[in-house]
Structures are given as C-alpha cells and as structure tokens.
Coordinates of C-alpha atoms in Angstrom, one line a residue:
M28 CA 0.0 0.0 0.0
D29 CA 1.1 3.6 -0.6
K30 CA 2.6 5.3 2.4
I31 CA 0.4 8.0 3.8
Y32 CA 2.4 10.7 5.7
N33 CA 0.8 12.4 8.6
L34 CA 2.1 15.8 7.4
A35 CA 3.6 17.0 4.1
I36 CA 5.1 20.5 4.0
V37 CA 5.7 22.2 0.7
G38 CA 8.8 24.5 1.0
A39 CA 11.8 24.1 3.3
G40 CA 12.2 27.7 4.4
P41 CA 11.9 29.0 8.0
A42 CA 8.1 28.5 8.2
G43 CA 8.3 25.0 6.6
I44 CA 11.1 23.9 8.9
A45 CA 9.4 25.3 11.9
T46 CA 6.1 23.5 11.0
A47 CA 8.0 20.2 10.7
V48 CA 10.1 20.6 13.9
E49 CA 7.2 21.9 16.0
S50 CA 4.9 19.2 14.8
Y51 CA 7.6 16.6 15.7
L52 CA 7.9 18.0 19.1
Q53 CA 4.1 17.8 19.5
G54 CA 4.4 14.0 18.9
I55 CA 3.5 13.9 15.2
R56 CA 5.5 11.5 13.2
D57 CA 5.9 10.6 9.4
I58 CA 6.6 14.2 8.4
V59 CA 8.1 15.1 5.0
L60 CA 9.5 18.4 3.8
L61 CA 9.4 18.9 0.0
E62 CA 11.9 21.4 -1.4
K63 CA 12.3 22.3 -5.1
D64 CA 16.0 23.4 -4.7
I65 CA 19.0 21.4 -3.7
K66 CA 19.0 22.7 -0.1
H67 CA 16.7 24.2 2.4
N68 CA 16.2 28.0 2.7
S69 CA 16.9 28.7 -1.0
T70 CA 15.6 32.2 -0.7
I71 CA 18.2 33.1 1.9
R72 CA 20.9 31.4 -0.1
K73 CA 20.0 33.2 -3.4
Y74 CA 18.8 36.6 -2.3
Y75 CA 20.9 37.4 0.7
K76 CA 24.4 38.6 0.1
D77 CA 27.2 37.0 2.1
N78 CA 27.3 38.1 5.7
K79 CA 24.0 40.0 5.4
R80 CA 22.4 40.5 8.8
V81 CA 19.3 38.5 9.5
D82 CA 17.3 39.9 12.4
V83 CA 14.4 38.7 14.5
E84 CA 12.8 42.1 14.1
W85 CA 12.1 42.7 10.4
K86 CA 11.1 46.1 9.1
G87 CA 10.4 47.3 12.7
Q88 CA 8.1 44.3 13.5
K89 CA 8.5 43.2 17.1
V90 CA 7.6 39.6 17.2
E91 CA 7.6 37.5 20.4
L92 CA 8.5 33.9 19.5
D93 CA 5.8 31.5 20.6
G94 CA 7.2 28.1 20.0
N95 CA 10.2 25.9 20.9
I96 CA 12.6 27.3 18.2
Y97 CA 14.8 30.0 19.7
F98 CA 15.9 32.2 16.8
I99 CA 18.3 35.1 17.4
D100 CA 19.9 37.8 15.3
G101 CA 22.7 36.7 13.1
T102 CA 24.0 36.6 9.6
K103 CA 23.1 34.7 6.5
E104 CA 25.7 32.1 7.3
S105 CA 24.8 31.6 11.0
T106 CA 21.1 31.5 10.1
L107 CA 21.6 28.7 7.6
D108 CA 23.8 26.8 10.1
F109 CA 21.0 27.2 12.7
F110 CA 18.4 25.6 10.4
D111 CA 20.9 22.8 9.5
E112 CA 21.3 22.0 13.2
I113 CA 17.6 21.9 14.1
L114 CA 16.9 19.7 11.1
D115 CA 19.8 17.3 12.1
N116 CA 18.4 17.0 15.6
H117 CA 14.9 16.0 14.6
S118 CA 13.6 13.1 12.6
V119 CA 12.1 15.0 9.7
E120 CA 12.4 13.6 6.1
L121 CA 13.7 16.2 3.7
Q122 CA 13.2 15.6 0.0
T123 CA 15.0 18.1 -2.2
Q124 CA 14.8 18.9 -5.9
V125 CA 11.1 18.0 -6.1
E126 CA 8.8 20.7 -7.3
V127 CA 5.2 20.4 -6.2
Q128 CA 2.8 21.1 -9.1
S129 CA -0.6 20.8 -7.4
I130 CA -2.5 19.4 -4.4
K131 CA -5.7 17.5 -4.5
K132 CA -7.9 16.2 -1.6
E133 CA -9.7 13.0 -2.1
D134 CA -11.2 10.3 0.2
G135 CA -10.0 12.3 3.3
Y136 CA -6.4 12.5 2.2
F137 CA -4.3 14.8 0.1
E138 CA -2.3 13.8 -2.9
V139 CA 0.7 16.0 -3.5
F140 CA 1.6 15.9 -7.2
M141 CA 5.2 16.4 -8.4
A142 CA 6.8 15.8 -11.8
G143 CA 6.4 12.0 -12.4
S144 CA 5.4 11.1 -8.9
S145 CA 3.1 11.9 -6.0
I146 CA 2.8 11.4 -2.2
K147 CA -0.2 11.1 0.1
A148 CA -0.6 13.0 3.4
K149 CA -3.3 13.5 6.0
Y150 CA -2.4 17.2 6.4
V151 CA -0.5 19.6 4.0
V152 CA 1.1 22.9 4.7
V153 CA 2.2 25.3 1.9
T154 CA 5.1 27.5 2.9
I155 CA 6.4 28.6 -0.5
G156 CA 7.5 32.2 -0.4
R157 CA 7.1 35.3 -2.6
M158 CA 10.8 35.8 -3.4
G159 CA 11.0 32.5 -5.2
K160 CA 8.9 34.2 -7.9
P161 CA 10.3 37.8 -8.2
N162 CA 8.2 40.6 -9.6
K163 CA 9.0 41.4 -13.2
P164 CA 8.4 44.7 -15.0
S165 CA 5.1 45.1 -16.9
Y166 CA 6.8 46.2 -20.1
K167 CA 8.3 43.7 -22.5
I168 CA 11.9 42.8 -22.3
P169 CA 13.5 42.4 -25.8
P170 CA 14.7 38.8 -26.1
S171 CA 18.2 39.9 -27.3
I172 CA 19.0 41.5 -24.0
R173 CA 17.3 39.2 -21.5
K174 CA 20.6 37.9 -20.3
K175 CA 21.4 41.5 -19.3
I176 CA 18.2 41.7 -17.1
N177 CA 18.6 40.1 -13.7
Y178 CA 16.9 39.7 -10.4
T179 CA 20.0 39.0 -8.3
T180 CA 23.6 40.0 -8.5
D181 CA 24.8 36.5 -9.4
E182 CA 25.6 37.4 -13.0
C183 CA 27.4 40.7 -12.3
S184 CA 31.1 41.2 -13.0
E185 CA 33.4 44.1 -12.4
N186 CA 33.5 47.5 -14.2
E187 CA 30.0 47.3 -15.5
K188 CA 27.5 50.2 -15.7
I189 CA 24.5 48.8 -13.7
L190 CA 21.0 50.1 -13.1
V191 CA 19.4 48.8 -9.9
V192 CA 15.6 49.2 -9.9
G193 CA 13.7 49.3 -6.6
G194 CA 13.7 51.0 -3.2
G195 CA 13.6 48.2 -0.6
D196 CA 16.3 46.5 1.3
S197 CA 17.4 44.2 -1.5
A198 CA 17.7 47.0 -4.0
V199 CA 19.7 49.2 -1.6
E200 CA 22.0 46.4 -0.6
Y201 CA 22.6 45.4 -4.3
A202 CA 23.4 49.0 -5.2
V203 CA 25.8 49.7 -2.3
D204 CA 27.5 46.3 -2.6
L205 CA 28.0 46.6 -6.4
S206 CA 29.2 50.2 -6.2
A207 CA 32.6 49.1 -4.9
K208 CA 33.6 47.7 -8.3
N209 CA 31.0 49.1 -10.7
D210 CA 29.3 52.3 -11.9
V211 CA 25.9 52.0 -10.2
T212 CA 22.7 53.9 -10.5
I213 CA 19.6 53.2 -8.4
C214 CA 16.2 54.0 -9.8
Y215 CA 13.2 54.2 -7.5
R216 CA 9.7 55.6 -8.3
R217 CA 9.4 57.3 -4.9
E218 CA 11.5 60.2 -3.6
T219 CA 12.9 58.4 -0.5
F220 CA 13.9 54.9 0.6
R221 CA 11.3 54.6 3.3
R222 CA 10.8 50.8 2.7
A223 CA 14.4 50.0 3.6
N224 CA 15.5 49.4 7.2
P225 CA 17.4 52.1 9.1
T226 CA 20.8 50.6 8.5
N227 CA 20.2 50.4 4.7
Q228 CA 18.8 53.9 4.6
R229 CA 22.0 55.1 6.2
D230 CA 24.2 53.1 3.9
I231 CA 22.5 54.3 0.7
S232 CA 22.5 57.9 1.9
N233 CA 26.2 57.7 2.5
A234 CA 26.8 56.1 -0.8
I235 CA 24.9 58.8 -2.6
M236 CA 26.5 61.6 -0.6
H237 CA 30.0 60.3 -1.5
K238 CA 28.9 59.9 -5.2
E239 CA 29.4 56.1 -5.0
V240 CA 25.8 55.5 -6.2
N241 CA 23.9 57.8 -8.6
P242 CA 20.3 58.2 -7.5
L243 CA 17.3 58.5 -9.9
L244 CA 14.4 59.1 -7.5
G245 CA 10.8 59.9 -8.3
I246 CA 11.3 58.4 -11.7
D247 CA 9.7 55.4 -13.3
I248 CA 10.7 53.3 -16.3
D249 CA 8.6 53.1 -19.5
G250 CA 10.5 50.4 -21.3
L251 CA 13.7 48.8 -22.5
E252 CA 15.4 48.6 -25.9
D253 CA 18.4 46.8 -27.3
E254 CA 21.2 49.3 -28.1
N255 CA 24.0 47.2 -29.8
G256 CA 23.8 44.5 -27.2
K257 CA 23.4 46.9 -24.2
V258 CA 20.3 47.9 -22.4
K259 CA 18.7 51.2 -23.4
V260 CA 16.4 52.4 -20.6
L261 CA 13.5 54.7 -21.4
F262 CA 12.5 56.8 -18.4
C263 CA 9.1 58.3 -17.8
D264 CA 10.6 61.9 -18.0
E265 CA 11.5 61.1 -21.7
T266 CA 15.2 60.8 -20.9
T267 CA 17.2 57.6 -21.8
D268 CA 20.4 56.0 -20.7
I269 CA 22.4 52.9 -21.7
Y270 CA 23.6 50.3 -19.2
D271 CA 25.5 47.0 -19.3
R272 CA 23.0 45.4 -17.0
V273 CA 19.7 46.1 -15.2
I274 CA 18.8 44.4 -11.9
Y275 CA 15.2 44.5 -10.7
A276 CA 14.7 44.2 -7.0
I277 CA 11.0 45.0 -6.8
G278 CA 9.6 42.3 -4.5
G279 CA 7.9 39.0 -5.2
T280 CA 4.4 37.8 -6.0
T281 CA 2.1 35.1 -4.6
P282 CA 2.1 32.0 -6.8
S283 CA -1.5 32.4 -7.7
A284 CA -1.6 29.7 -10.4
F285 CA -0.4 27.1 -7.9
L286 CA -2.8 28.1 -5.2
S287 CA -5.7 28.1 -7.7
S288 CA -4.8 24.7 -9.1
S289 CA -4.9 23.4 -5.5
G290 CA -8.3 25.0 -4.8
I291 CA -7.0 27.6 -2.3
Q292 CA -9.0 30.8 -2.4
E293 CA -7.2 34.2 -2.6
E294 CA -8.3 37.6 -1.5
D295 CA -6.3 40.8 -2.1
G296 CA -3.3 38.9 -3.3
K297 CA -3.1 36.6 -0.3
P298 CA -4.5 33.1 0.4
V299 CA -7.6 33.1 2.6
H300 CA -7.0 31.4 6.0
N301 CA -8.4 31.4 9.5
D302 CA -6.5 32.2 12.8
Y303 CA -4.7 28.8 12.6
Y304 CA -3.6 29.4 8.9
E305 CA -6.0 26.8 7.6
T306 CA -7.3 27.6 4.2
N307 CA -10.8 27.1 2.8
I308 CA -9.9 23.4 2.4
E309 CA -9.9 21.5 5.7
G310 CA -6.5 20.2 6.6
L311 CA -4.6 22.4 4.1
F312 CA -2.7 25.2 5.6
V313 CA -0.5 28.1 4.5
A314 CA 2.4 29.7 6.4
G315 CA 5.2 32.2 6.1
D316 CA 5.5 35.2 3.9
I317 CA 3.0 33.9 1.4
T318 CA 0.4 35.0 4.0
Q319 CA 1.7 38.6 4.0
E320 CA 1.3 41.4 1.5
S321 CA 5.0 42.1 1.0
G322 CA 6.8 39.2 2.7
G323 CA 7.3 38.5 6.3
S324 CA 9.9 38.0 9.0
I325 CA 11.5 34.7 9.9
A326 CA 10.1 35.1 13.4
L327 CA 6.5 35.3 12.0
G328 CA 7.2 32.2 10.0
L329 CA 8.3 30.3 13.1
N330 CA 5.2 31.4 14.9
H331 CA 3.0 30.2 12.0
G332 CA 4.6 26.8 12.2
Y333 CA 4.0 26.5 15.9
A334 CA 0.4 27.6 15.6
I335 CA -0.3 25.0 12.9
A336 CA 1.5 22.2 14.8
C337 CA -0.6 22.9 17.9
H338 CA -3.8 23.1 15.9
I339 CA -3.1 19.7 14.1
Q340 CA -2.2 18.0 17.4
N341 CA -5.3 19.4 19.2
R342 CA -7.4 18.1 16.3
E343 CA -5.9 14.6 16.5
C344 CA -6.4 14.4 20.3

C-alpha cells in the first residue's frame, strides 16, 4: 500500500522547517518536507548577500517567539547553520529537488503531485514564499537583452555600468555592494527609501553623498530597448540612458496559479485562511511570507509553524 504521511510540507524555508520541527515536538511522526531546490532555505541562499544581517525584528516588526525554536539575530551564514542544526536534531524527512505542481484532496487524504510522482498525506502545509517568484516589469523585455536583465547579483562582474531598480532592502543592498567595483545607479519611483530598514537607509544615503551611487528618485521606467547588445532604458521623463546590466529588486508575487490549481482561495493577493492558517480546504494550511502582503519575518514564519502544529495536534487528540 502507498505510504500516507501524517504531514507534508511544501517548501523548506523557515516556516516550513518550523512547522516540521514543532509538529515533531508535538508528537506527530511521518513528516516530510518537500523542497524544489537542492538545499533548504533557497531564498536566503539566493537573495541574501554574504554576511548579510538576519534579524528577529524585520522592518520594525516586534515579534515574540511562541514556540520551541529560539531564533536570534545573526548573519546569512549563521542562520543557515541554525536551520541545519535543528533539522539534524529532529527526525524529519527532507526531499530536495522536487517541485510540487498541485495538491488534491480525495477520500479524506491529500495527494501532492510532483513531476512524475506523488505522495499522500493527511495534512499539508504550503510555505512557498514570494521571493521565489520575483516581480518582473510590466513592459516587454527584448529577447536579445534578456541575459542582461537580472533579479539577483549573481551574473554581475566588475567594471559594469549597472542600473538597480527598486527601493527596498534588497535594491539598496545590491546598489551599495556593487558600487565598490561598478558604476551603479539606483532608480526608484518614490523620492525616499522609506521601505528599507534604518541601516540600509543610512548606507544608501552615505553612498549617494559620496557619489558612489547615482540616485534616480521619483522616476519610473517606461521600457527597455536593445542598443547594440546593451540595455537602453526609457525613463518616464522622456530621458534615456544605456547600461551594461539592469537588476530588478521590486519584490515578489504570490504564486496564484499554484494556489488556484490546488483549490486555495485568494483575496487581495493573499491566500484566505483562519486564525490557525487553515485555508478554505480543511487540513490544508499556508504559512510564512505567502500570507503577508509584502513578505514577512523569519520570526513570524516560526510562529505560524508553531500555531499550525498545535492546531493539528489538538485536532488529533
């Protein structure tokens, strides 16, 4: 007979790991974590620069931790080590490089469909984040310059003329970091960097004051063109400029197609859920930054996992 897990968790980020570990500590067994990348916490690995601070308080949110996982301020590296350790210390099955395509409930159990395979589980928690699907500009990108349009700094080299688009923490950090070895401009549609945390606001102000980063504030972009293999940017004030590379750091989107295919209802760009993060489908939960309008803190994700674990255990008793 096919194995039926008690709990399947889609996404091995902070909320997913917390849900697994907190459920284990509640006495739940046969738990599986499903992760599409080769390791857990792919968002932190891909979108956080080396040695970036990772704080309990995120964008000024004060969050008291409810559960058994004691997370403290650290760096990208110490945070990844922390999640390595708690996974090693608890019997949770982690399957990597498996991308979940849809979830279907039938005969009281869920079937979680992946490419070429599926598993069954009594409960399912979806913890995929927004950053895994970065926002892209609404205007078309000419195919000939798509390799010059990026959403992280992975493709950057030295001595490039780079335009960073966005005004949040990632955009500011990209601009400041790249300015050490490149000619960097940051373009943001608002006049100030209010979305960034205080440390990043200070860093970008210093970089602009010392002419290390060129600011284009209060200006939007109308489109892009190919200019002999480089990126010609058309600004809304009818000016243009040419860059070797453009990096968009304008947030992420809820994976609506996946939620819809699984029957999860959305409202105002977020999945609908109750106080225990259970969706309109009984036994199917959501957790982490997918439940927030513009992402969420690690601490919130940990609390979501604890609340879900408690609710499932109470239902089983």
